Every structure is written in C-alpha cells, then in structure tokens.
Amino acid sequence: MADAPAEALTVGAELTLNLGGQSLAGTRRIALLVEIARLGSITQAAKAAGFSYKGAWDAVEQMSNLAGEPLLERSAGGTGGGRTLLTPRGEQLLRNVVLIQQEHARFVERLNRQAGGLAGDYSLMEGLAMRTSARNQFAGTVVSLRGGAVNDEVELEAIGGLRIVASITHESTAELGLAVGAKAFALIKASSIILMADMRGVRLSARNQLKGVVSRVTPGAVNCEVVLALAGGGAVAAIITNDSAQALALEVGSSATAVFKASSVIVGVAA
C-alpha cells in the first residue's frame, strides 16, 4: 500500500491588538464590535458573536478602559426602543481594525505560499500566552513616583483622568523600569474591592476611592458582581455578598464608591 501523502503545512495566525501590555481586542472582540455596529444592540450582537450578555459588557468595558475612552453609547429610545451604538472612538477603532485585518490576511497568505515543503523540517509548537484572573485592568501612564522607607508609591493616570495608586517594593520599581511618563497597567482583583454607598462623614486610609454609578448587578448563589461606571468612561467591578448588596441597596443607577488599598494593586509593564 502506498504511503499516504504528507499533509500540507499551512500557516494560521490569530490577530490580536495589544495596548499597554494588555490585550485590547482579539478575533472574538473584533467580531463583537462589528456586530454592535451592524445591529445597534449589544444583546443581539452578543448572541451573534457568541458572547453571553455579561461577557459582552465585560469585553467592551475592558476595551474602553484600555482605550482610554468609551467605545459604546446608548441612545434614547423612540417607538423602536433604545439602541447601543459605537462612539466615534469605537467607530474609528473598528475602521482601523478592519484595515489591519486586511493587511494581516495578506501577510498570512504570503506565508502560506512559502510554506510548501516545510512540514518535513519543522514541527509545530503551540504559542504560550499569559493570562490574568484580575477582573479590573487599567492601562495608564505613571504620573507620580514617591520612594518610601520600605515600598514605593506609584500613581497611574488611566482612562478619563482616573488616578490609581499602587504600593510596590523598590525592587519591583527597578525591575519594571518605572519612571514618571512610563506606560504601565494596573490590575485589581474584584474580590479586593470594597463598595460603600454613603461616604459622608467617613474617612478611610485606603488610597483608592473611585466614585461611580452602578451599571450592572449580576447575582450568584452567594456573591454578586457589581459594576460601577466611572466618570470619564471607565468601569470597575467588585465581588461582594448578596447580603451586602441588599444592605447597601445597590441597584442600577445608584451611586457607590469602590475602595481598595494601594497594596491591592499589581503594576505591570509590556515586555
């Protein structure tokens, strides 16, 4: 029996856009933006792009945080109800992404034309990707760096002028090459955030106190995720118990403040 012909080696590459060392948009997120622009509804776009409703909002909020301004806006409803549309920044991003996709496709096509005969010489290796479980990711610029007796205090300016303060070791500051003007990103786990509904007469030692309006409450069996829309278009998510959410009367449209310590912030830079 004749040997089966060797399968042709083909090159495939998924397009991802990174900003500040964090993934801004991959294939699925790009598809989500395309569907939002086409359908004018994040609910319908989520279904078309294979996202859950919550997953779609999570993706858009993270992209907006990293882009530095909102990518979506809601228009008031008429007889047909309200619509969810891309902002001018979102439309610009989508136009640029389409151009990049076209160039990317041509590049991969050229690689495939040159890939004949390589199968016998090279084995395929899976790419390694670093992922983080931190729900809140903000790209920004170091605007202040103060050395202390033990740790350094790093202040980042992120989306909409948002200021985030982190406390890290001298060694970490040096290893990351942090200096005023450097690009960096801040990671904060949702479980590290405390929500307060009324800050009147309250003084806290926590350096980070972000005021916002509740945009989503997603209850679970014991805990719930509460997302605050921040001034300037950013968003921050917190995980609290269902009992706490009820005690604070947190619901869409209510005001709240996200509080977290500087030591709860992880600072990173692009490799």
CSV table of C-alpha atoms in Angstrom, one decimal:
chain,number,residue,atom,x,y,z
A,1,MET,CA,0.0,0.0,0.0
A,2,ALA,CA,1.4,3.4,-1.0
A,3,ASP,CA,2.2,5.8,1.8
A,4,ALA,CA,-0.4,8.5,2.3
A,5,PRO,CA,0.8,11.8,1.0
A,6,ALA,CA,2.1,14.1,3.7
A,7,GLU,CA,-0.4,16.8,4.7
A,8,ALA,CA,0.4,20.3,3.5
A,9,LEU,CA,1.7,22.7,6.1
A,10,THR,CA,-0.4,25.8,6.4
A,11,VAL,CA,0.2,28.9,8.5
A,12,GLY,CA,-2.5,30.4,10.6
A,13,ALA,CA,-2.3,33.4,12.9
A,14,GLU,CA,-4.9,35.0,15.0
A,15,LEU,CA,-4.9,38.8,15.0
A,16,THR,CA,-4.8,40.4,18.4
A,17,LEU,CA,-4.3,44.1,19.3
A,18,ASN,CA,-2.4,44.9,22.5
A,19,LEU,CA,-2.3,48.2,24.4
A,20,GLY,CA,-0.1,48.9,27.4
A,21,GLY,CA,0.9,45.2,27.6
A,22,GLN,CA,-2.8,44.1,27.7
A,23,SER,CA,-4.9,42.5,25.0
A,24,LEU,CA,-7.3,45.2,23.6
A,25,ALA,CA,-9.0,43.1,21.0
A,26,GLY,CA,-8.8,39.6,19.6
A,27,THR,CA,-10.8,37.9,16.9
A,28,ARG,CA,-13.9,37.5,19.1
A,29,ARG,CA,-13.9,41.0,20.5
A,30,ILE,CA,-13.4,42.4,17.0
A,31,ALA,CA,-16.4,40.4,15.8
A,32,LEU,CA,-18.4,41.8,18.8
A,33,LEU,CA,-17.7,45.3,17.7
A,34,VAL,CA,-18.6,44.5,14.1
A,35,GLU,CA,-22.0,43.1,15.2
A,36,ILE,CA,-22.7,46.1,17.5
A,37,ALA,CA,-22.1,48.4,14.6
A,38,ARG,CA,-24.3,46.3,12.4
A,39,LEU,CA,-27.2,45.6,14.8
A,40,GLY,CA,-27.2,48.6,17.1
A,41,SER,CA,-27.9,46.3,20.0
A,42,ILE,CA,-25.4,44.7,22.4
A,43,THR,CA,-27.9,42.0,23.3
A,44,GLN,CA,-28.3,40.9,19.7
A,45,ALA,CA,-24.6,41.5,19.0
A,46,ALA,CA,-23.6,39.3,21.9
A,47,LYS,CA,-25.7,36.4,20.5
A,48,ALA,CA,-24.3,36.9,17.0
A,49,ALA,CA,-20.7,37.0,18.2
A,50,GLY,CA,-21.1,34.1,20.7
A,51,PHE,CA,-20.9,36.0,23.9
A,52,SER,CA,-23.2,36.0,26.9
A,53,TYR,CA,-24.8,39.4,27.6
A,54,LYS,CA,-22.5,39.8,30.7
A,55,GLY,CA,-19.5,38.6,28.7
A,56,ALA,CA,-20.1,41.2,26.0
A,57,TRP,CA,-20.3,44.0,28.5
A,58,ASP,CA,-17.2,42.8,30.3
A,59,ALA,CA,-15.3,42.8,27.0
A,60,VAL,CA,-16.5,46.3,26.0
A,61,GLU,CA,-15.8,47.7,29.4
A,62,GLN,CA,-12.2,46.3,29.4
A,63,MET,CA,-11.6,47.6,25.9
A,64,SER,CA,-12.9,51.0,26.9
A,65,ASN,CA,-10.6,51.1,30.0
A,66,LEU,CA,-7.6,50.2,27.9
A,67,ALA,CA,-8.5,52.5,25.0
A,68,GLY,CA,-8.8,55.5,27.4
A,69,GLU,CA,-12.4,56.4,26.5
A,70,PRO,CA,-15.8,54.8,26.0
A,71,LEU,CA,-16.4,52.7,22.9
A,72,LEU,CA,-20.2,52.4,23.3
A,73,GLU,CA,-23.0,54.8,23.9
A,74,ARG,CA,-26.7,54.3,24.4
A,75,SER,CA,-29.3,56.4,22.5
A,76,ALA,CA,-32.7,57.2,24.0
A,77,GLY,CA,-35.5,55.0,22.7
A,78,GLY,CA,-38.3,56.1,20.5
A,79,THR,CA,-41.0,53.9,19.0
A,80,GLY,CA,-38.4,51.2,18.4
A,81,GLY,CA,-36.7,51.4,21.7
A,82,GLY,CA,-33.2,52.4,22.6
A,83,ARG,CA,-30.1,51.5,20.7
A,84,THR,CA,-26.5,50.7,21.7
A,85,LEU,CA,-24.1,52.3,19.3
A,86,LEU,CA,-20.3,52.7,18.9
A,87,THR,CA,-18.9,56.1,19.9
A,88,PRO,CA,-16.8,58.0,17.4
A,89,ARG,CA,-13.8,56.5,19.1
A,90,GLY,CA,-15.3,53.0,18.7
A,91,GLU,CA,-16.1,53.6,15.1
A,92,GLN,CA,-12.5,54.8,14.5
A,93,LEU,CA,-11.1,51.7,16.2
A,94,LEU,CA,-13.3,49.4,14.2
A,95,ARG,CA,-12.3,51.1,10.9
A,96,ASN,CA,-8.6,50.8,11.8
A,97,VAL,CA,-9.1,47.1,12.9
A,98,VAL,CA,-10.6,46.3,9.5
A,99,LEU,CA,-7.6,47.8,7.7
A,100,ILE,CA,-5.3,45.8,10.0
A,101,GLN,CA,-7.2,42.6,9.4
A,102,GLN,CA,-6.9,43.0,5.6
A,103,GLU,CA,-3.1,43.5,5.9
A,104,HIS,CA,-2.9,40.6,8.3
A,105,ALA,CA,-4.8,38.3,5.9
A,106,ARG,CA,-2.4,39.3,3.0
A,107,PHE,CA,0.6,38.6,5.2
A,108,VAL,CA,-0.6,35.1,6.2
A,109,GLU,CA,-1.4,34.4,2.6
A,110,ARG,CA,2.1,35.2,1.6
A,111,LEU,CA,3.5,33.0,4.4
A,112,ASN,CA,1.3,30.1,3.2
A,113,ARG,CA,2.6,30.5,-0.4
A,114,GLN,CA,6.1,30.0,1.0
A,115,ALA,CA,5.2,27.1,3.4
A,116,GLY,CA,5.4,24.3,0.9
A,117,GLY,CA,7.9,21.6,1.9
A,118,LEU,CA,8.4,22.9,5.4
A,119,ALA,CA,6.4,20.1,7.1
A,120,GLY,CA,9.2,17.7,6.9
A,121,ASP,CA,11.7,20.1,8.5
A,122,TYR,CA,9.8,21.8,11.3
A,123,SER,CA,7.4,20.7,14.0
A,124,LEU,CA,4.6,22.9,15.1
A,125,MET,CA,4.8,24.5,18.5
A,126,GLU,CA,1.9,25.9,20.5
A,127,GLY,CA,2.2,29.5,21.4
A,128,LEU,CA,2.2,30.4,25.1
A,129,ALA,CA,0.1,33.2,26.3
A,130,MET,CA,0.0,34.8,29.8
A,131,ARG,CA,-3.5,35.4,31.2
A,132,THR,CA,-4.6,37.1,34.4
A,133,SER,CA,-7.6,36.4,36.6
A,134,ALA,CA,-7.7,40.1,37.7
A,135,ARG,CA,-11.1,41.4,36.7
A,136,ASN,CA,-10.1,45.0,36.6
A,137,GLN,CA,-7.3,46.1,34.2
A,138,PHE,CA,-6.4,49.7,33.5
A,139,ALA,CA,-3.7,50.9,31.1
A,140,GLY,CA,-2.2,54.3,32.0
A,141,THR,CA,0.9,56.5,32.5
A,142,VAL,CA,3.0,56.9,35.6
A,143,VAL,CA,2.4,60.5,36.8
A,144,SER,CA,4.0,60.2,40.2
A,145,LEU,CA,6.6,58.1,41.8
A,146,ARG,CA,7.5,58.5,45.5
A,147,GLY,CA,10.1,56.4,47.3
A,148,GLY,CA,9.4,55.3,50.9
A,149,ALA,CA,11.4,53.6,53.6
A,150,VAL,CA,10.1,50.2,52.5
A,151,ASN,CA,7.9,50.5,49.4
A,152,ASP,CA,7.5,52.9,46.6
A,153,GLU,CA,4.2,54.6,45.8
A,154,VAL,CA,3.3,54.7,42.1
A,155,GLU,CA,0.4,56.7,40.8
A,156,LEU,CA,-1.0,56.0,37.4
A,157,GLU,CA,-3.4,58.1,35.3
A,158,ALA,CA,-5.8,55.9,33.3
A,159,ILE,CA,-9.0,56.3,31.4
A,160,GLY,CA,-10.8,59.6,31.8
A,161,GLY,CA,-8.1,61.0,34.1
A,162,LEU,CA,-8.7,58.3,36.6
A,163,ARG,CA,-5.9,58.1,39.2
A,164,ILE,CA,-4.8,54.7,40.7
A,165,VAL,CA,-2.2,54.5,43.5
A,166,ALA,CA,-0.1,51.3,44.0
A,167,SER,CA,2.4,50.4,46.7
A,168,ILE,CA,5.2,48.2,45.4
A,169,THR,CA,8.7,47.3,46.5
A,170,HIS,CA,11.8,49.2,45.5
A,171,GLU,CA,13.0,46.1,43.7
A,172,SER,CA,9.8,45.9,41.7
A,173,THR,CA,10.1,49.5,40.7
A,174,ALA,CA,13.6,48.9,39.4
A,175,GLU,CA,12.8,45.7,37.6
A,176,LEU,CA,9.8,47.2,35.8
A,177,GLY,CA,11.8,50.3,34.9
A,178,LEU,CA,9.1,52.6,36.3
A,179,ALA,CA,9.6,56.3,36.0
A,180,VAL,CA,7.3,59.3,35.5
A,181,GLY,CA,6.0,59.2,32.0
A,182,ALA,CA,6.3,55.4,31.6
A,183,LYS,CA,3.4,53.4,30.3
A,184,ALA,CA,2.1,50.8,32.7
A,185,PHE,CA,-1.0,48.9,33.7
A,186,ALA,CA,-2.8,48.3,37.0
A,187,LEU,CA,-4.5,45.0,37.9
A,188,ILE,CA,-7.0,44.8,40.8
A,189,LYS,CA,-8.9,41.7,41.7
A,190,ALA,CA,-12.7,42.3,42.1
A,191,SER,CA,-12.6,40.5,45.4
A,192,SER,CA,-10.1,43.1,46.7
A,193,ILE,CA,-12.6,45.9,46.3
A,194,ILE,CA,-15.0,47.2,49.0
A,195,LEU,CA,-18.1,49.1,48.0
A,196,MET,CA,-19.6,51.9,50.0
A,197,ALA,CA,-22.9,53.5,49.3
A,198,ASP,CA,-22.5,56.6,51.5
A,199,MET,CA,-19.2,58.2,52.1
A,200,ARG,CA,-20.5,61.2,54.1
A,201,GLY,CA,-18.6,61.7,57.3
A,202,VAL,CA,-16.3,58.7,56.5
A,203,ARG,CA,-12.5,58.9,56.4
A,204,LEU,CA,-10.5,55.9,55.2
A,205,SER,CA,-6.9,55.0,55.0
A,206,ALA,CA,-7.4,53.3,51.6
A,207,ARG,CA,-5.7,55.5,48.9
A,208,ASN,CA,-8.0,54.4,46.1
A,209,GLN,CA,-11.6,55.6,46.3
A,210,LEU,CA,-13.4,55.6,42.9
A,211,LYS,CA,-16.8,57.1,42.8
A,212,GLY,CA,-19.3,55.8,40.2
A,213,VAL,CA,-22.8,54.8,39.3
A,214,VAL,CA,-24.0,51.1,39.4
A,215,SER,CA,-24.4,49.9,35.8
A,216,ARG,CA,-24.8,46.2,36.4
A,217,VAL,CA,-25.6,43.8,39.3
A,218,THR,CA,-25.1,40.1,38.5
A,219,PRO,CA,-26.2,38.0,41.4
A,220,GLY,CA,-24.9,34.5,42.1
A,221,ALA,CA,-25.6,31.8,44.7
A,222,VAL,CA,-23.7,33.6,47.4
A,223,ASN,CA,-21.9,36.6,45.9
A,224,CYS,CA,-22.7,39.1,43.2
A,225,GLU,CA,-20.7,41.1,40.8
A,226,VAL,CA,-21.4,44.9,40.9
A,227,VAL,CA,-20.0,47.0,38.1
A,228,LEU,CA,-19.6,50.8,38.6
A,229,ALA,CA,-19.5,53.2,35.6
A,230,LEU,CA,-16.8,55.8,36.4
A,231,ALA,CA,-16.5,59.4,35.3
A,232,GLY,CA,-14.6,59.5,32.0
A,233,GLY,CA,-16.0,56.2,30.7
A,234,GLY,CA,-14.1,53.7,32.8
A,235,ALA,CA,-15.6,50.8,34.8
A,236,VAL,CA,-14.7,48.9,37.9
A,237,ALA,CA,-16.1,45.6,39.1
A,238,ALA,CA,-16.4,44.3,42.7
A,239,ILE,CA,-17.4,41.0,44.1
A,240,ILE,CA,-19.5,41.3,47.3
A,241,THR,CA,-22.0,39.1,49.0
A,242,ASN,CA,-25.6,39.2,48.0
A,243,ASP,CA,-26.5,40.2,51.6
A,244,SER,CA,-24.1,43.2,51.4
A,245,ALA,CA,-25.6,44.3,48.1
A,246,GLN,CA,-29.1,44.2,49.6
A,247,ALA,CA,-27.9,46.0,52.8
A,248,LEU,CA,-26.4,48.8,50.6
A,249,ALA,CA,-29.4,48.9,48.4
A,250,LEU,CA,-27.2,48.6,45.3
A,251,GLU,CA,-29.2,48.7,42.1
A,252,VAL,CA,-28.6,50.1,38.6
A,253,GLY,CA,-28.5,53.8,38.8
A,254,SER,CA,-27.5,54.1,42.4
A,255,SER,CA,-24.2,55.9,43.4
A,256,ALA,CA,-21.4,54.0,45.1
A,257,THR,CA,-17.7,54.2,45.8
A,258,ALA,CA,-15.1,51.5,45.1
A,259,VAL,CA,-12.5,51.4,47.8
A,260,PHE,CA,-9.2,49.4,47.6
A,261,LYS,CA,-5.8,49.7,49.2
A,262,ALA,CA,-2.7,50.6,47.3
A,263,SER,CA,-1.2,47.3,48.3
A,264,SER,CA,-4.0,45.5,46.4
A,265,VAL,CA,-2.9,46.9,43.1
A,266,ILE,CA,-0.5,45.0,40.9
A,267,VAL,CA,1.6,47.1,38.5
A,268,GLY,CA,2.9,45.7,35.2
A,269,VAL,CA,4.6,46.9,32.0
A,270,ALA,CA,4.7,45.5,28.5
A,271,ALA,CA,7.6,43.1,28.0
